[in-house]
CSV table of C-alpha atoms in Angstrom, one decimal:
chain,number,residue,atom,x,y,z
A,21,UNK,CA,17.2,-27.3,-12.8
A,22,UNK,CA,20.1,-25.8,-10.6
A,23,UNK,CA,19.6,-22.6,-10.9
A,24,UNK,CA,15.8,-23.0,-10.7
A,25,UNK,CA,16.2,-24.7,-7.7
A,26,UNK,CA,18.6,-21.6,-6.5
A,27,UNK,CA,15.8,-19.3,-7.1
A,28,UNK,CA,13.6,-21.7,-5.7
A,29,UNK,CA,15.8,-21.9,-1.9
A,30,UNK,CA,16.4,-18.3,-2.3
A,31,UNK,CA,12.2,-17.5,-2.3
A,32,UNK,CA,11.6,-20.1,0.7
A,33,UNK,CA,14.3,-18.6,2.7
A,34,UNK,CA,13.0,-15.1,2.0
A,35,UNK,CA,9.6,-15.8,2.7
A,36,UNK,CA,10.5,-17.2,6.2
A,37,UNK,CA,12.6,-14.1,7.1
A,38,UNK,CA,8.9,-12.0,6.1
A,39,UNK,CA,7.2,-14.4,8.0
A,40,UNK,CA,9.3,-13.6,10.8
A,41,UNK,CA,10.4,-9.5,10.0
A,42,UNK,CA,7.2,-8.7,8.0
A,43,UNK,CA,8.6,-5.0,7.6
A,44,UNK,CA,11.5,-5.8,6.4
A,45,UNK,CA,12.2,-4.1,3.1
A,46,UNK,CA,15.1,-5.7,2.1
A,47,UNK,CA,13.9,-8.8,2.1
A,48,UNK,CA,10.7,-7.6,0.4
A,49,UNK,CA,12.7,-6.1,-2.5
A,50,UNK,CA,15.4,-8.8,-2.8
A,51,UNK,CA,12.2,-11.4,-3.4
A,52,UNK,CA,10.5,-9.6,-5.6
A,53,UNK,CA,13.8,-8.7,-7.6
A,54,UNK,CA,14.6,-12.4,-7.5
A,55,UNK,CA,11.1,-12.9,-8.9
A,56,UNK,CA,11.6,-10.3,-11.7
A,57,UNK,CA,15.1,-11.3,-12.8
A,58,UNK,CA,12.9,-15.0,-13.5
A,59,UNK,CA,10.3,-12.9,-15.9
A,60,UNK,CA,7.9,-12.9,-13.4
A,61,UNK,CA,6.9,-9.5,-12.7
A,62,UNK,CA,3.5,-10.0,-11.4
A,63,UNK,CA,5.0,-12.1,-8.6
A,64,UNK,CA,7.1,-9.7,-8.1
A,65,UNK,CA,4.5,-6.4,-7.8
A,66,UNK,CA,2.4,-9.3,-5.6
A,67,UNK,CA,5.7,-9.2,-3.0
A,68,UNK,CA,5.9,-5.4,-3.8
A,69,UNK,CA,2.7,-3.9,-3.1
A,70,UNK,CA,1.7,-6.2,0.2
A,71,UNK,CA,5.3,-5.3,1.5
A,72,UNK,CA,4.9,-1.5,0.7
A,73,UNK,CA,1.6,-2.1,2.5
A,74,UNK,CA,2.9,-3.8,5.9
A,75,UNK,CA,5.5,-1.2,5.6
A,76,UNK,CA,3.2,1.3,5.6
A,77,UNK,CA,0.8,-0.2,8.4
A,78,UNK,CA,1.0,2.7,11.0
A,79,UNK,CA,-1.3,4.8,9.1
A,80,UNK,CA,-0.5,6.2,5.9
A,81,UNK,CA,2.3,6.7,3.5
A,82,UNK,CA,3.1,9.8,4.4
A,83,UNK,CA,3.8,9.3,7.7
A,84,UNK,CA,6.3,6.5,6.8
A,85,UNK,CA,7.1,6.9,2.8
A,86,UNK,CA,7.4,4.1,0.5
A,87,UNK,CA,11.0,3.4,0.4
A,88,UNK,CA,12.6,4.8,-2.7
A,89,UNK,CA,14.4,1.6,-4.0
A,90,UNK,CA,11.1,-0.4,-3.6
A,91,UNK,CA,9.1,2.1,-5.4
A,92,UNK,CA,11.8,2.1,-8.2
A,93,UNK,CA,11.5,-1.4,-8.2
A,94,UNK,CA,7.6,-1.9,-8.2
A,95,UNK,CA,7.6,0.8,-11.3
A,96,UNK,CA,10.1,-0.8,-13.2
A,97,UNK,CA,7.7,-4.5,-12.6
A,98,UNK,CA,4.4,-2.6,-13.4
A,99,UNK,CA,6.4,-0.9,-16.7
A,100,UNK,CA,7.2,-4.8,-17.5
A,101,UNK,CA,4.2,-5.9,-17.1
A,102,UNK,CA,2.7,-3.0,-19.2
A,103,UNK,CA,-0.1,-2.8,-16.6
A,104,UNK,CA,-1.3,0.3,-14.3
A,105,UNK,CA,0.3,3.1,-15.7
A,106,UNK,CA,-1.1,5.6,-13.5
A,107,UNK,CA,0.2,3.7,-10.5
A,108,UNK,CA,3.8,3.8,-12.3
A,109,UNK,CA,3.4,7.8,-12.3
A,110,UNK,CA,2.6,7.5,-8.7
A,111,UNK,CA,5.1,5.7,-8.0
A,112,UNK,CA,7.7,8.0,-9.9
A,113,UNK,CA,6.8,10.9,-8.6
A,114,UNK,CA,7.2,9.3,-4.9
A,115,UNK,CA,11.0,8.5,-6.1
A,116,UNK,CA,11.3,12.2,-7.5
A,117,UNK,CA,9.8,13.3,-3.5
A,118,UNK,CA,12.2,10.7,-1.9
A,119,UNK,CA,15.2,12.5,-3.8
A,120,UNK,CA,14.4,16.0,-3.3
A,121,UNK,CA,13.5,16.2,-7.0
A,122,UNK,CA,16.7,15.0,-8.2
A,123,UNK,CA,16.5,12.3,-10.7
A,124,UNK,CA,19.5,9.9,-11.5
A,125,UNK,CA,19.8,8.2,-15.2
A,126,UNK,CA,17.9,5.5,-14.3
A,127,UNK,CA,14.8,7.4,-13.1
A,128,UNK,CA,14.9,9.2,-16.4
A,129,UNK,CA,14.7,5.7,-18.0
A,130,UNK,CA,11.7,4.7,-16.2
A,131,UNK,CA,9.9,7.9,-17.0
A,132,UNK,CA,10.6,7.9,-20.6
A,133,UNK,CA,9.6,4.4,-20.4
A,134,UNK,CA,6.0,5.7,-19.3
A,135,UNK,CA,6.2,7.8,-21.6
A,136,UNK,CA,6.8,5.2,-24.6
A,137,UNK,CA,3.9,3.2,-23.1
A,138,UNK,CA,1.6,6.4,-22.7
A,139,UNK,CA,2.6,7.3,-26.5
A,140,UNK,CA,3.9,10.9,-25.3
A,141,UNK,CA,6.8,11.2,-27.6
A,142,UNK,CA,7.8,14.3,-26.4
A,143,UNK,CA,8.3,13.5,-23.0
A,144,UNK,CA,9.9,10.6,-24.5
A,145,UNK,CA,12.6,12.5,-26.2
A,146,UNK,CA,12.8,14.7,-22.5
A,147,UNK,CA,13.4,11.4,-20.9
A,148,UNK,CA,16.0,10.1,-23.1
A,149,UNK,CA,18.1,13.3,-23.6
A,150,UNK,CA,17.9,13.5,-19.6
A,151,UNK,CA,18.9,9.9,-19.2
A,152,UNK,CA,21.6,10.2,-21.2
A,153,UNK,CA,22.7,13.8,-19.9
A,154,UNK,CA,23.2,12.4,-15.9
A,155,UNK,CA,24.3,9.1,-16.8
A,156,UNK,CA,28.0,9.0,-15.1
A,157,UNK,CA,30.8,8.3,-17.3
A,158,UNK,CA,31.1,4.8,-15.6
A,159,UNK,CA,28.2,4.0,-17.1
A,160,UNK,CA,29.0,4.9,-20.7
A,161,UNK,CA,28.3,1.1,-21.8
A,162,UNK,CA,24.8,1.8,-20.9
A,163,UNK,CA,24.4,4.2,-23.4
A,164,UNK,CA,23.3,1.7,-26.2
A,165,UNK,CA,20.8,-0.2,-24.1
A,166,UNK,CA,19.0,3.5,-23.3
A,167,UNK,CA,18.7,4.3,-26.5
A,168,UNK,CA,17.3,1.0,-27.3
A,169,UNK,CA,14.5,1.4,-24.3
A,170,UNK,CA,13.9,4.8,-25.2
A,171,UNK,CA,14.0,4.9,-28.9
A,172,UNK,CA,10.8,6.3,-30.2
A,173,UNK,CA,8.4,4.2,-31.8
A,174,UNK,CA,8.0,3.5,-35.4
C-alpha cells in the first residue's frame, strides 16, 4: 500500500502542476513514466499523446517538434503495449530527426524492438549489432538485457 499510495500522491500532484502548466513536458513525461514503471502503459500513451498534443497546440509539429525524450518515451509505451506500430516508426524516426540522425544504444533497442514485433529479422539483427556497437562502456551490464530484448525469435 505505501508505495501505491507514493505513486498515487506522485499522479495527483502531477496532474495539478498540468492543470496549472498544461505545456509542461516534464511533468507530462515524468506522469506518464510513473504510470509505465506501474505496468500501465496505456495510461501512460493517454498522458503522452494529449501532452504531445497541447504541446504542439500552435499549429503543427513541425513548427514546435515533439520533444525527443517524450517521443522516446511514448514509443517505448506503444512497443509495451504491442499496439500502433506504425505510430512507433513515426515516432522513431522523429527521435532520429531530433538528433540529427544519430542514434544512441537505446534508440537502436527500440528500433530492433519494432522490428521483433514487425517480424523483420533482419533489421532485427541491424538493430542489435548497432545497439550493442554504441552502447558506452559504462553501460556494459546492459549488454545481457539487449540481447535478451533483441534476441530473434524462435
Amino acid at each position: 500500500e505505501g508505495a501505491r499510495g507514493d505513486h498515487d500522491a506522485l499522479d495527483a500532484s502531477l496532474s495539478q502542476v498540468l492543470v496549472l502548466s498544461p505545456k509542461l513536458v516534464e511533468a507530462v513525461m515524468m506522469l506518464a513514466h510513473s504510470r509505465a514503471q506501474r505496468g500501465n502503459p496505456d495510461g501512460a500513451i493517454e498522458v503522452l499523446e494529449e501532452g504531445i498534443k497541447r504541446h504542439c497546440a500552435t499549429g503543427t509539429c513541425a513548427a514546435q517538434p515533439t520533444p525527443v525524450g517524450a517521443a522516446r518515451l511514448l514509443a517505448r509505451c506503444y512497443l509495451d503495449a504491442e499496439k500502433k506500430p506504425a505510430r512507433v516508426e513515426d515516432l522513431l524516426r522523429q527521435v532520429e530527426g531530433g538528433r540529427d540522425g544519430k542514434l544512441d544504444w537505446g534508440d537502436h533497442v527500440l528500433w530492433g524492438r519494432l522490428h521483433k514485433q514487425r517480424g523483420n529479422l533482419d533489421g532485427l539483427a541491424t538493430s542489435r549489432r548497432a545497439a550493442l556497437q554504441t552502447l558506452p562502456p559504462e553501460f556494459g551490464k546492459m549488454k545481457p538485457e539487449i540481447e535478451r530484448l533483441l534476441r530473434d525469435p524462435l
